[in-house]
GROMACS .gro file of N, CA and C in nm:
model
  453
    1UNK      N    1  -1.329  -1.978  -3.380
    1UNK     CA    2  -1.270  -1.970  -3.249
    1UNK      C    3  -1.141  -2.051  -3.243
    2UNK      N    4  -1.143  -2.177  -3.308
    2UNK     CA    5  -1.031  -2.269  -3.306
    2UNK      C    6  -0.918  -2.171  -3.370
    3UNK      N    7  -0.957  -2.115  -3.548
    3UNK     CA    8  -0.861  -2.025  -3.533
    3UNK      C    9  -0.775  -1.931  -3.491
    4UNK      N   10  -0.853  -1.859  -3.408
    4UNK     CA   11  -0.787  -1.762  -3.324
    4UNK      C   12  -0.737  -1.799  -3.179
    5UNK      N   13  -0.731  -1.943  -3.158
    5UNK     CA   14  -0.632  -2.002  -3.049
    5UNK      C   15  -0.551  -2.023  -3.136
    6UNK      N   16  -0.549  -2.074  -3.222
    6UNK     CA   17  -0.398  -2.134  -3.271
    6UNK      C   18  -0.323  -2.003  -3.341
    7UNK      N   19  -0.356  -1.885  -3.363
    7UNK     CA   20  -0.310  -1.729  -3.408
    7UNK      C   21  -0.266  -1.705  -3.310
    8UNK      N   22  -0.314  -1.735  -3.172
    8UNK     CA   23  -0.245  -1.627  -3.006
    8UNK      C   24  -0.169  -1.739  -2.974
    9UNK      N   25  -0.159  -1.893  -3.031
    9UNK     CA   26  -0.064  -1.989  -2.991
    9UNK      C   27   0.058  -1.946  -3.033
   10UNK      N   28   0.049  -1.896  -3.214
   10UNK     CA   29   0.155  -1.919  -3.306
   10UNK      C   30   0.229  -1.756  -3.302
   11UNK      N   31   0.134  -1.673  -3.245
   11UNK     CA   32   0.211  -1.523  -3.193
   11UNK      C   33   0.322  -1.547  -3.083
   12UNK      N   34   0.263  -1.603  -2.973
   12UNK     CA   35   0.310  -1.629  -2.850
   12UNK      C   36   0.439  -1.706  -2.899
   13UNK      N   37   0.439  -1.781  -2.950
   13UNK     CA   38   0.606  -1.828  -2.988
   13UNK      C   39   0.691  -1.799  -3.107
   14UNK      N   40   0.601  -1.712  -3.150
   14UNK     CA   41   0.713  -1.600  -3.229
   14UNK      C   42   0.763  -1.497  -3.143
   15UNK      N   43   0.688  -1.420  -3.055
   15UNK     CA   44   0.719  -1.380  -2.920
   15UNK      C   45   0.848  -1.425  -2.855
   16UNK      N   46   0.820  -1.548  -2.816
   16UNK     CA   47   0.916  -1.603  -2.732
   16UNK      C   48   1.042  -1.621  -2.786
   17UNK      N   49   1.051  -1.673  -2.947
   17UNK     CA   50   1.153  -1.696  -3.049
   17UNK      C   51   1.220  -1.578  -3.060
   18UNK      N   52   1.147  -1.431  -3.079
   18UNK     CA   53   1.207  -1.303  -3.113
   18UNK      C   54   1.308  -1.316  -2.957
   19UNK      N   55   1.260  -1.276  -2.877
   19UNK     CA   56   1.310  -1.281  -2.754
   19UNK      C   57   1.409  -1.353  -2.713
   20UNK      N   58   1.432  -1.458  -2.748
   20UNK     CA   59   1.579  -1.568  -2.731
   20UNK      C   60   1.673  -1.497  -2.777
   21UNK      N   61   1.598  -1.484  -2.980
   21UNK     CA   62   1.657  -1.433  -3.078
   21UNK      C   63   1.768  -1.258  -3.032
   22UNK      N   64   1.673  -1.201  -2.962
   22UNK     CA   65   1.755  -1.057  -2.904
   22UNK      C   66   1.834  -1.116  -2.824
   23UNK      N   67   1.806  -1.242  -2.735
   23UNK     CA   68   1.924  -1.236  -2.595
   23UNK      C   69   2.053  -1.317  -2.699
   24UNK      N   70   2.044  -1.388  -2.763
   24UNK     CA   71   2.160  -1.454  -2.816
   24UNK      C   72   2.243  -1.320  -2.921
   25UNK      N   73   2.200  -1.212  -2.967
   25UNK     CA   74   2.271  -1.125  -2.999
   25UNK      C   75   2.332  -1.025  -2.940
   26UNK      N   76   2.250  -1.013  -2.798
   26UNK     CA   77   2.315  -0.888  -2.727
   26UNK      C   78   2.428  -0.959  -2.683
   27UNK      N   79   2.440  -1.126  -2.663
   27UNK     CA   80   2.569  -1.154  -2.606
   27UNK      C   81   2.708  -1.183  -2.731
   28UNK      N   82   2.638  -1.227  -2.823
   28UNK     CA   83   2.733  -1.223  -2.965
   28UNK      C   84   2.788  -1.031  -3.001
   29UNK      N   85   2.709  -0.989  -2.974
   29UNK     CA   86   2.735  -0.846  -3.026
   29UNK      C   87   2.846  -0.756  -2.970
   30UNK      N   88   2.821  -0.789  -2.828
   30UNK     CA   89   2.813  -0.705  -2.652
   30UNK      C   90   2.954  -0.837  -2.571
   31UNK      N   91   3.000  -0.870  -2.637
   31UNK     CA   92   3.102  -1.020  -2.550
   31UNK      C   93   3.147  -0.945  -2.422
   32UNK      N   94   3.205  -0.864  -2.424
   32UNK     CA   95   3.216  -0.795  -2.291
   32UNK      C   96   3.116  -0.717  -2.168
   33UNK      N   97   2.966  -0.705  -2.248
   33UNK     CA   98   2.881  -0.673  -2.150
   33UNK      C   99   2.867  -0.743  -1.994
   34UNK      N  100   2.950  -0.878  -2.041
   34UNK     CA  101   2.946  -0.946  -1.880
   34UNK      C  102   3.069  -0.969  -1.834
   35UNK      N  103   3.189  -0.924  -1.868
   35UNK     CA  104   3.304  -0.935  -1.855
   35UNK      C  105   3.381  -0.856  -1.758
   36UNK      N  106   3.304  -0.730  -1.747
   36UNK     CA  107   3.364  -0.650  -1.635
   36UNK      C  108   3.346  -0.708  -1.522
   37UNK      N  109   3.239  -0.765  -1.435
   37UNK     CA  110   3.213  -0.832  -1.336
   37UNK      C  111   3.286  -0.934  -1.274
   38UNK      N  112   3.330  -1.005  -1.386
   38UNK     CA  113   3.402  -1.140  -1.369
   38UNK      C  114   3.581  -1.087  -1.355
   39UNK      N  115   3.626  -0.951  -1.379
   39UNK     CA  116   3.768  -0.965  -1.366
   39UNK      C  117   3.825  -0.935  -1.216
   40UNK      N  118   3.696  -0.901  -1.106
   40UNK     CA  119   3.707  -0.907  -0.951
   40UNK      C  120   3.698  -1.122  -0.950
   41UNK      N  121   3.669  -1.172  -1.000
   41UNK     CA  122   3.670  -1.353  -0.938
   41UNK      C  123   3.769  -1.371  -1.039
   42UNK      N  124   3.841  -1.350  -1.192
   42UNK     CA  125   3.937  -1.367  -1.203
   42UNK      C  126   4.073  -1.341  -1.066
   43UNK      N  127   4.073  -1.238  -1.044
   43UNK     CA  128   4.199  -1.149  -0.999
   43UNK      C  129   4.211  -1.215  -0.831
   44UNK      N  130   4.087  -1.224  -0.758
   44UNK     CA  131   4.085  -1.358  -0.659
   44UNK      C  132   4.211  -1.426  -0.720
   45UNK      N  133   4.107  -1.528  -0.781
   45UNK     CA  134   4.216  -1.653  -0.836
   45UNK      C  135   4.336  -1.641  -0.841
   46UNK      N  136   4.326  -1.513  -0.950
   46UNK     CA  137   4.507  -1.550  -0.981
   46UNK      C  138   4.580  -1.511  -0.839
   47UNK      N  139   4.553  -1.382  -0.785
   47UNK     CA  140   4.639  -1.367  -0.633
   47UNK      C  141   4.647  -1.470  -0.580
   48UNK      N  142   4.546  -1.522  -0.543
   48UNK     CA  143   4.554  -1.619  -0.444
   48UNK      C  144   4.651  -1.778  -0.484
   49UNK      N  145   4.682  -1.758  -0.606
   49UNK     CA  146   4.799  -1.830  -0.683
   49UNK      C  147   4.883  -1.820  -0.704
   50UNK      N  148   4.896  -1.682  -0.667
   50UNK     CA  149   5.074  -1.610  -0.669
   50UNK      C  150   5.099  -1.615  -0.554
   51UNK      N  151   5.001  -1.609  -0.456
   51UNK     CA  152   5.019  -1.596  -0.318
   51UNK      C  153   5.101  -1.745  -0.208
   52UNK      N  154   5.023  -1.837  -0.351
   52UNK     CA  155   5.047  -2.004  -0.308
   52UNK      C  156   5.166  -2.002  -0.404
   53UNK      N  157   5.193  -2.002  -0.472
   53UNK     CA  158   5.317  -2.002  -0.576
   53UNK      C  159   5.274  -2.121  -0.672
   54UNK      N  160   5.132  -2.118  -0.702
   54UNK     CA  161   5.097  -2.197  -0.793
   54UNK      C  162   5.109  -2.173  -0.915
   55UNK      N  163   5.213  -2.224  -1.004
   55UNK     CA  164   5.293  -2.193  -1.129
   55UNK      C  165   5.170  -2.225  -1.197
   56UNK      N  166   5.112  -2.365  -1.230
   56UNK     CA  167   5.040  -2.481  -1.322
   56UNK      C  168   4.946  -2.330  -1.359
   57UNK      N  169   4.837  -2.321  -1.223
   57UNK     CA  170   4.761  -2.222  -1.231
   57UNK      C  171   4.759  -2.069  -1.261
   58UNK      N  172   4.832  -2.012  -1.235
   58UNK     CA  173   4.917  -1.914  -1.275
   58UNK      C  174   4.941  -1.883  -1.498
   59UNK      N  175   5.004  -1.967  -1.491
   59UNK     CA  176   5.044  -2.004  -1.633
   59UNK      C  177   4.879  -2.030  -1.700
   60UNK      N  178   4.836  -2.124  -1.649
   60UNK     CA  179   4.667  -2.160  -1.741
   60UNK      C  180   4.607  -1.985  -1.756
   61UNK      N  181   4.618  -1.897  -1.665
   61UNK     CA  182   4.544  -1.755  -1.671
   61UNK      C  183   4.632  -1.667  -1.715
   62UNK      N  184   4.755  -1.732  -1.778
   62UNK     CA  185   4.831  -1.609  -1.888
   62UNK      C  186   4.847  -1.630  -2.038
   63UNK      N  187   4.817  -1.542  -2.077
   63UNK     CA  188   4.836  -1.489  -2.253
   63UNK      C  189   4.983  -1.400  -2.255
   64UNK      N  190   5.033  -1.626  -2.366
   64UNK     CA  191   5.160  -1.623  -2.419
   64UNK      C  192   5.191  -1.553  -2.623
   65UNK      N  193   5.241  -1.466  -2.611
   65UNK     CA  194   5.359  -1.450  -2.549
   65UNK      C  195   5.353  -1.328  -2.433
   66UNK      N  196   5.421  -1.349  -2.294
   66UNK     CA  197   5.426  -1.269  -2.205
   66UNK      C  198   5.480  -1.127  -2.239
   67UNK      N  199   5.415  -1.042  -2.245
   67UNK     CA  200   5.508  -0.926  -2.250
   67UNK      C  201   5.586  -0.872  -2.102
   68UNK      N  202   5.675  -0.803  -2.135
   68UNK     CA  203   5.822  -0.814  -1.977
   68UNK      C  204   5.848  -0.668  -2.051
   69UNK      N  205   5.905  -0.637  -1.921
   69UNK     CA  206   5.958  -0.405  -1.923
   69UNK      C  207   6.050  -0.437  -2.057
   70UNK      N  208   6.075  -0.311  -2.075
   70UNK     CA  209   6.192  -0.292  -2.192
   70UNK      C  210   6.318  -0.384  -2.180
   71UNK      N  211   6.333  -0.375  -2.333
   71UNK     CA  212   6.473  -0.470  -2.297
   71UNK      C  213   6.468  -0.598  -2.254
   72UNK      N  214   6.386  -0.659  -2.189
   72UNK     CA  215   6.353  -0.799  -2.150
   72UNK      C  216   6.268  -0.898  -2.253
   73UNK      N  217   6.334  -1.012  -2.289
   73UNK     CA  218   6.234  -1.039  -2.420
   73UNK      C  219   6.126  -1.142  -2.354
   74UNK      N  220   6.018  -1.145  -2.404
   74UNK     CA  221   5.875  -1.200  -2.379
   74UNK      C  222   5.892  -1.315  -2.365
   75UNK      N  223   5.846  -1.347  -2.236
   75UNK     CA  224   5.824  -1.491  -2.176
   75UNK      C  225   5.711  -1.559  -2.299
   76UNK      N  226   5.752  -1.723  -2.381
   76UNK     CA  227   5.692  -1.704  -2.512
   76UNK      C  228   5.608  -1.869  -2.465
   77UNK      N  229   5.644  -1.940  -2.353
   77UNK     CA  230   5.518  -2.044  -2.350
   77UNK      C  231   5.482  -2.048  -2.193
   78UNK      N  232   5.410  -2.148  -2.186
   78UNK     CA  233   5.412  -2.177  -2.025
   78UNK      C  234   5.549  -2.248  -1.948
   79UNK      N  235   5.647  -2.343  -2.054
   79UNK     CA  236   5.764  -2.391  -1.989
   79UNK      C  237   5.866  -2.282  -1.978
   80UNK      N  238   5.853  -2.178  -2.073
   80UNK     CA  239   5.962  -2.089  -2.011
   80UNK      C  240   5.919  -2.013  -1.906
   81UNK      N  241   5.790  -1.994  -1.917
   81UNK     CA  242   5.709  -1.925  -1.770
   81UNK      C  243   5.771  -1.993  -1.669
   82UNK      N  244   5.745  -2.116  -1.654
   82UNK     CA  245   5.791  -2.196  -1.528
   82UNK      C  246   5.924  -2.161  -1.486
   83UNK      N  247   6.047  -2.134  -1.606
   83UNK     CA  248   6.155  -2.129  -1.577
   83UNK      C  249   6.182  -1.995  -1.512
   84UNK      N  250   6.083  -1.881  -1.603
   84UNK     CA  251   6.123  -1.770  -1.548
   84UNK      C  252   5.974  -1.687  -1.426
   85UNK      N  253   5.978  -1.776  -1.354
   85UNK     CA  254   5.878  -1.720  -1.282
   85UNK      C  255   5.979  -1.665  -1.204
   86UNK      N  256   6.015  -1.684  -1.060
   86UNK     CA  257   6.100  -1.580  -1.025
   86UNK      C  258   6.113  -1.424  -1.059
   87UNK      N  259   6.195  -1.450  -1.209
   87UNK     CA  260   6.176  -1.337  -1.271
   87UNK      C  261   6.075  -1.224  -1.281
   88UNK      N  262   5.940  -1.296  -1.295
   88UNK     CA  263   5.825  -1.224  -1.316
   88UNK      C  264   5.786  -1.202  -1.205
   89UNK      N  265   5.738  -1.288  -1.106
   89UNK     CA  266   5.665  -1.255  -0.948
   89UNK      C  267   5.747  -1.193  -0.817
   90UNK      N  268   5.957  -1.249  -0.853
   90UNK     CA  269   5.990  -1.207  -0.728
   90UNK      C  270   6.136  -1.116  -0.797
   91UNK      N  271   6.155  -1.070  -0.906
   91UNK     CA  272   6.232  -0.957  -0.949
   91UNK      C  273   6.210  -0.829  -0.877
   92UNK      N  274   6.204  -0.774  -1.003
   92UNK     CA  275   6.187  -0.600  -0.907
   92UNK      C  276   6.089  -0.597  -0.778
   93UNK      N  277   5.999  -0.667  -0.785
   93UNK     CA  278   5.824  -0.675  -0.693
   93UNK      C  279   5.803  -0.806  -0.677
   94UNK      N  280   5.818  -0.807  -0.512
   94UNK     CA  281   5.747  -0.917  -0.448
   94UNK      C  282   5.577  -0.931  -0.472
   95UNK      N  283   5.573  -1.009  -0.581
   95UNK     CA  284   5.407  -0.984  -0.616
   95UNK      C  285   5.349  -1.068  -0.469
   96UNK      N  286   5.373  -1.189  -0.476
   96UNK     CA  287   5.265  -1.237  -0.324
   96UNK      C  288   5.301  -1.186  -0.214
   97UNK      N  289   5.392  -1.094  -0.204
   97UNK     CA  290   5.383  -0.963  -0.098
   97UNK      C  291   5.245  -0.860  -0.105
   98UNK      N  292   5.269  -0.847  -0.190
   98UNK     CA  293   5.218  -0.721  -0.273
   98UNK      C  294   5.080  -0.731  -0.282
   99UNK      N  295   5.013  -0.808  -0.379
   99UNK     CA  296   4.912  -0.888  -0.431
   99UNK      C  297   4.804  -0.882  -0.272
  100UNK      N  298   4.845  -0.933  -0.153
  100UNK     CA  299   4.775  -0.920  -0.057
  100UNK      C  300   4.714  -0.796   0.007
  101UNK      N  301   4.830  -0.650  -0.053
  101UNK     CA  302   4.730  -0.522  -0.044
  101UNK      C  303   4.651  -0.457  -0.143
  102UNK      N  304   4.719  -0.508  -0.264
  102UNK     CA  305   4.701  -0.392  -0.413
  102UNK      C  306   4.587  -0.394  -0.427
  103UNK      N  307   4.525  -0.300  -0.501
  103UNK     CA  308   4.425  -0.312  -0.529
  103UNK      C  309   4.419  -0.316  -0.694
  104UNK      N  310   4.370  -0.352  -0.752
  104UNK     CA  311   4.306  -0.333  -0.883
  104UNK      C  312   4.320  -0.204  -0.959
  105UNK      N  313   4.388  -0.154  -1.052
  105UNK     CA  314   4.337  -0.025  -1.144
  105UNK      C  315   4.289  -0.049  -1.250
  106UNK      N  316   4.159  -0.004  -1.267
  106UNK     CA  317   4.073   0.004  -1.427
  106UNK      C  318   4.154   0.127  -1.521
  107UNK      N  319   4.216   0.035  -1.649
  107UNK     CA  320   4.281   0.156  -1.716
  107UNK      C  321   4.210   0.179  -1.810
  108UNK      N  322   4.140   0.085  -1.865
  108UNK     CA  323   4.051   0.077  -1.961
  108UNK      C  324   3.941  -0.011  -1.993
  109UNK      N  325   3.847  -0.033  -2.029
  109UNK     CA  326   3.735  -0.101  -2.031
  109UNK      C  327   3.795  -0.247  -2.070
  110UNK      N  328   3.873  -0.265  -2.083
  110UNK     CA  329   3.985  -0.403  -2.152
  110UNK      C  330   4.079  -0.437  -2.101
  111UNK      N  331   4.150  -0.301  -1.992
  111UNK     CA  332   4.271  -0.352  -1.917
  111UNK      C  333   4.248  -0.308  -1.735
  112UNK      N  334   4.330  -0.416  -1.698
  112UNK     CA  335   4.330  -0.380  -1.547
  112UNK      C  336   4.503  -0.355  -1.519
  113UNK      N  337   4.515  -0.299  -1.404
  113UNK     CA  338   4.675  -0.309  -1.412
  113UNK      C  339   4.655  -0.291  -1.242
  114UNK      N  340   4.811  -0.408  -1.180
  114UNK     CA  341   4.768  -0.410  -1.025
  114UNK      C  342   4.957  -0.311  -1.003
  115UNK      N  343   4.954  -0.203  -0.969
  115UNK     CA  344   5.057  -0.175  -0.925
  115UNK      C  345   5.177  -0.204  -0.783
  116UNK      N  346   5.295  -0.211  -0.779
  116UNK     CA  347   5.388  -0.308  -0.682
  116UNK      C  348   5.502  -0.220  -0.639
  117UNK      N  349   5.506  -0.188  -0.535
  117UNK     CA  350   5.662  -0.112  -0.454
  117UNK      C  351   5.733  -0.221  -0.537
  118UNK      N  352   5.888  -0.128  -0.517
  118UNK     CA  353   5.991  -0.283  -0.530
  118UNK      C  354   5.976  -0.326  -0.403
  119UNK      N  355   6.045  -0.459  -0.429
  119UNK     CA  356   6.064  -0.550  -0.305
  119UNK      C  357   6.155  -0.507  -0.222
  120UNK      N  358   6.249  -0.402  -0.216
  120UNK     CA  359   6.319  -0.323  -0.105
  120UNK      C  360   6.251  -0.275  -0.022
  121UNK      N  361   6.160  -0.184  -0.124
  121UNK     CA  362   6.064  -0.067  -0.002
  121UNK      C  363   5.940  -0.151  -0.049
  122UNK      N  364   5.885  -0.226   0.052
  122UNK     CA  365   5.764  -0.296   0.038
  122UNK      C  366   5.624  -0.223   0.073
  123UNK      N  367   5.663  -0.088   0.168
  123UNK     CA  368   5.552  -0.028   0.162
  123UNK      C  369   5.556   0.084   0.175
  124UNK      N  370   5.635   0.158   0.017
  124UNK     CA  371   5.677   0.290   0.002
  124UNK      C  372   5.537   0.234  -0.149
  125UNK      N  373   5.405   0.279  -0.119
  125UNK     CA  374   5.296   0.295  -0.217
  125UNK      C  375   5.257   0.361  -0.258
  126UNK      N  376   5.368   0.476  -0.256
  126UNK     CA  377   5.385   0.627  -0.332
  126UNK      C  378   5.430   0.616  -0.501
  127UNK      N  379   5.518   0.511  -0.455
  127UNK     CA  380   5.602   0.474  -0.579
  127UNK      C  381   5.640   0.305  -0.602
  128UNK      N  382   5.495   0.330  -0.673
  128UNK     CA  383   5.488   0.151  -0.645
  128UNK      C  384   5.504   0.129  -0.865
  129UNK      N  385   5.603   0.122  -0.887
  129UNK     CA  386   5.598   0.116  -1.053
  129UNK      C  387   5.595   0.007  -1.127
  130UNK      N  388   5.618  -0.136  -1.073
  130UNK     CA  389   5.561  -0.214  -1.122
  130UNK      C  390   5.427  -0.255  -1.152
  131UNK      N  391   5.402  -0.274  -1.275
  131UNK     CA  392   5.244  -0.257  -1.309
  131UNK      C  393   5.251  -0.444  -1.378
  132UNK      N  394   5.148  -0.529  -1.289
  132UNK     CA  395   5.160  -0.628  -1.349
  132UNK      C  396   5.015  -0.612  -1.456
  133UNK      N  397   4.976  -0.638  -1.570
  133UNK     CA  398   4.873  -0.582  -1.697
  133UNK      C  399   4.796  -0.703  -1.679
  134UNK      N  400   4.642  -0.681  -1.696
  134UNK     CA  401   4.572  -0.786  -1.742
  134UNK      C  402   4.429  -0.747  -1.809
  135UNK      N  403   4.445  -0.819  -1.923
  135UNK     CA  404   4.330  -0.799  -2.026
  135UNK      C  405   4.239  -0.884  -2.071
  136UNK      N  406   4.131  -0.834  -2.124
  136UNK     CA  407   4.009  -0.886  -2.141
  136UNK      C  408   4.036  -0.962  -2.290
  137UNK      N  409   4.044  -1.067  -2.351
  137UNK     CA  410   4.046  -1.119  -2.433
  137UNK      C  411   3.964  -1.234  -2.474
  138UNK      N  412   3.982  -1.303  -2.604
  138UNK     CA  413   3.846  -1.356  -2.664
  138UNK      C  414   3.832  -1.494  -2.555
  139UNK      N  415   3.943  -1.494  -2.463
  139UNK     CA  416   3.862  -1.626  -2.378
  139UNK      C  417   3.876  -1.576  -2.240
  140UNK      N  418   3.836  -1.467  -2.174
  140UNK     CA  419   3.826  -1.394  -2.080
  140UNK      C  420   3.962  -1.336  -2.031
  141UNK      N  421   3.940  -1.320  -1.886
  141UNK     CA  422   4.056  -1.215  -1.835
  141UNK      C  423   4.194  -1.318  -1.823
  142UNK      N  424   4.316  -1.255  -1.862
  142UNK     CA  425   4.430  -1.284  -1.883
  142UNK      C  426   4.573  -1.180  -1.844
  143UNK      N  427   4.585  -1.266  -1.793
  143UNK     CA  428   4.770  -1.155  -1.728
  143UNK      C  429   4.807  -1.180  -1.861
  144UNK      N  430   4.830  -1.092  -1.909
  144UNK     CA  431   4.927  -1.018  -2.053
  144UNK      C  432   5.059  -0.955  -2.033
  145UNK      N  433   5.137  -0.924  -1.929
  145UNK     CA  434   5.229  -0.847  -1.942
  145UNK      C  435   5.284  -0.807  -1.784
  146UNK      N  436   5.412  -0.755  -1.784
  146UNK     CA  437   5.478  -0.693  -1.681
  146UNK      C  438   5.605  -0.597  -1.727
  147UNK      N  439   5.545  -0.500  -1.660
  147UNK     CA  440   5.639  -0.323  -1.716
  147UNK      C  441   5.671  -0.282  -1.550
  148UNK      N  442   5.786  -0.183  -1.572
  148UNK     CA  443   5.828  -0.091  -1.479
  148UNK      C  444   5.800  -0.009  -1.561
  149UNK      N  445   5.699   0.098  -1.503
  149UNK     CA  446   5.666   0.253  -1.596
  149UNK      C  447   5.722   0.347  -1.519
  150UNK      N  448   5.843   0.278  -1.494
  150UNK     CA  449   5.965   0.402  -1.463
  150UNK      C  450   6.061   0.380  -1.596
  151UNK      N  451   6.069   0.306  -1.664
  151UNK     CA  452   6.175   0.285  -1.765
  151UNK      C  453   6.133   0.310  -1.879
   0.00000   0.00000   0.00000
């Protein structure tokens, strides 16, 4: 009898061991299985940082080197970020204009892209062609880039 407690002891935490054992691979395997969820409390954040004109913060949630539309060469740390913010948030598209209606586009299971009127016609959202890019990467969601996909 003693044996067969310590057999349903020593099952039971091979049991439990297998079971860890599956959850620590579906998340090693699967890194993005929980990642879609989190790029609605990323995208909070960052608006609400463009909205404040919080550079520090802003910059911590971008992946350098920045890519910028054609012809414009890539914003390449956070100090040139600082220099060229302007550039990026209030050029063609008033982003903390903007940012307060846009909504989100899923382009791909990896990218989001928030589209922007220019800052002339602020709410001509017919033809809104600034696309600011943000992607899923190995340390979560990250602004990657800014295109006019008119050019």
């Amino acid at each position: 009898m003693r044996a067969s407690k310590l057999n349903s002891f020593a099952s039971s935490g091979v049991v439990h061991r297998q079971i860890w054992l599956a959850g620590i691979l579906i998340v090693l395997l699967f890194p993005n299985a929980f990642g879609h969820s989190d790029f609605s409390a990323f995208w909070k954040k960052f608006k609400s940082a463009v909205i404040a004109g919080d550079k520090a913060t802003i910059a911590g949630m971008t992946k350098f080197p920045l890519s910028m539309p054609y012809e414009v060469k890539a914003v390449k740390n956070k100090e040139e970020f600082s220099r060229r913010y302007n550039e990026i948030f209030k050029g063609e598209a008033n982003a903390a204009q903007c940012f307060g209606k846009a909504e989100p586009h899923k382009e791909t299971d990896r990218e989001y892209g928030i589209y922007c009127p220019f800052k002339d016609t602020p709410n001509d959202w017919e033809n809104a062609p600034i696309r600011f890019i943000f992607e899923l990467t190995k340390s979560g969601w990250k602004f990657t880039g800014l295109d006019n996909v008119n050019e």
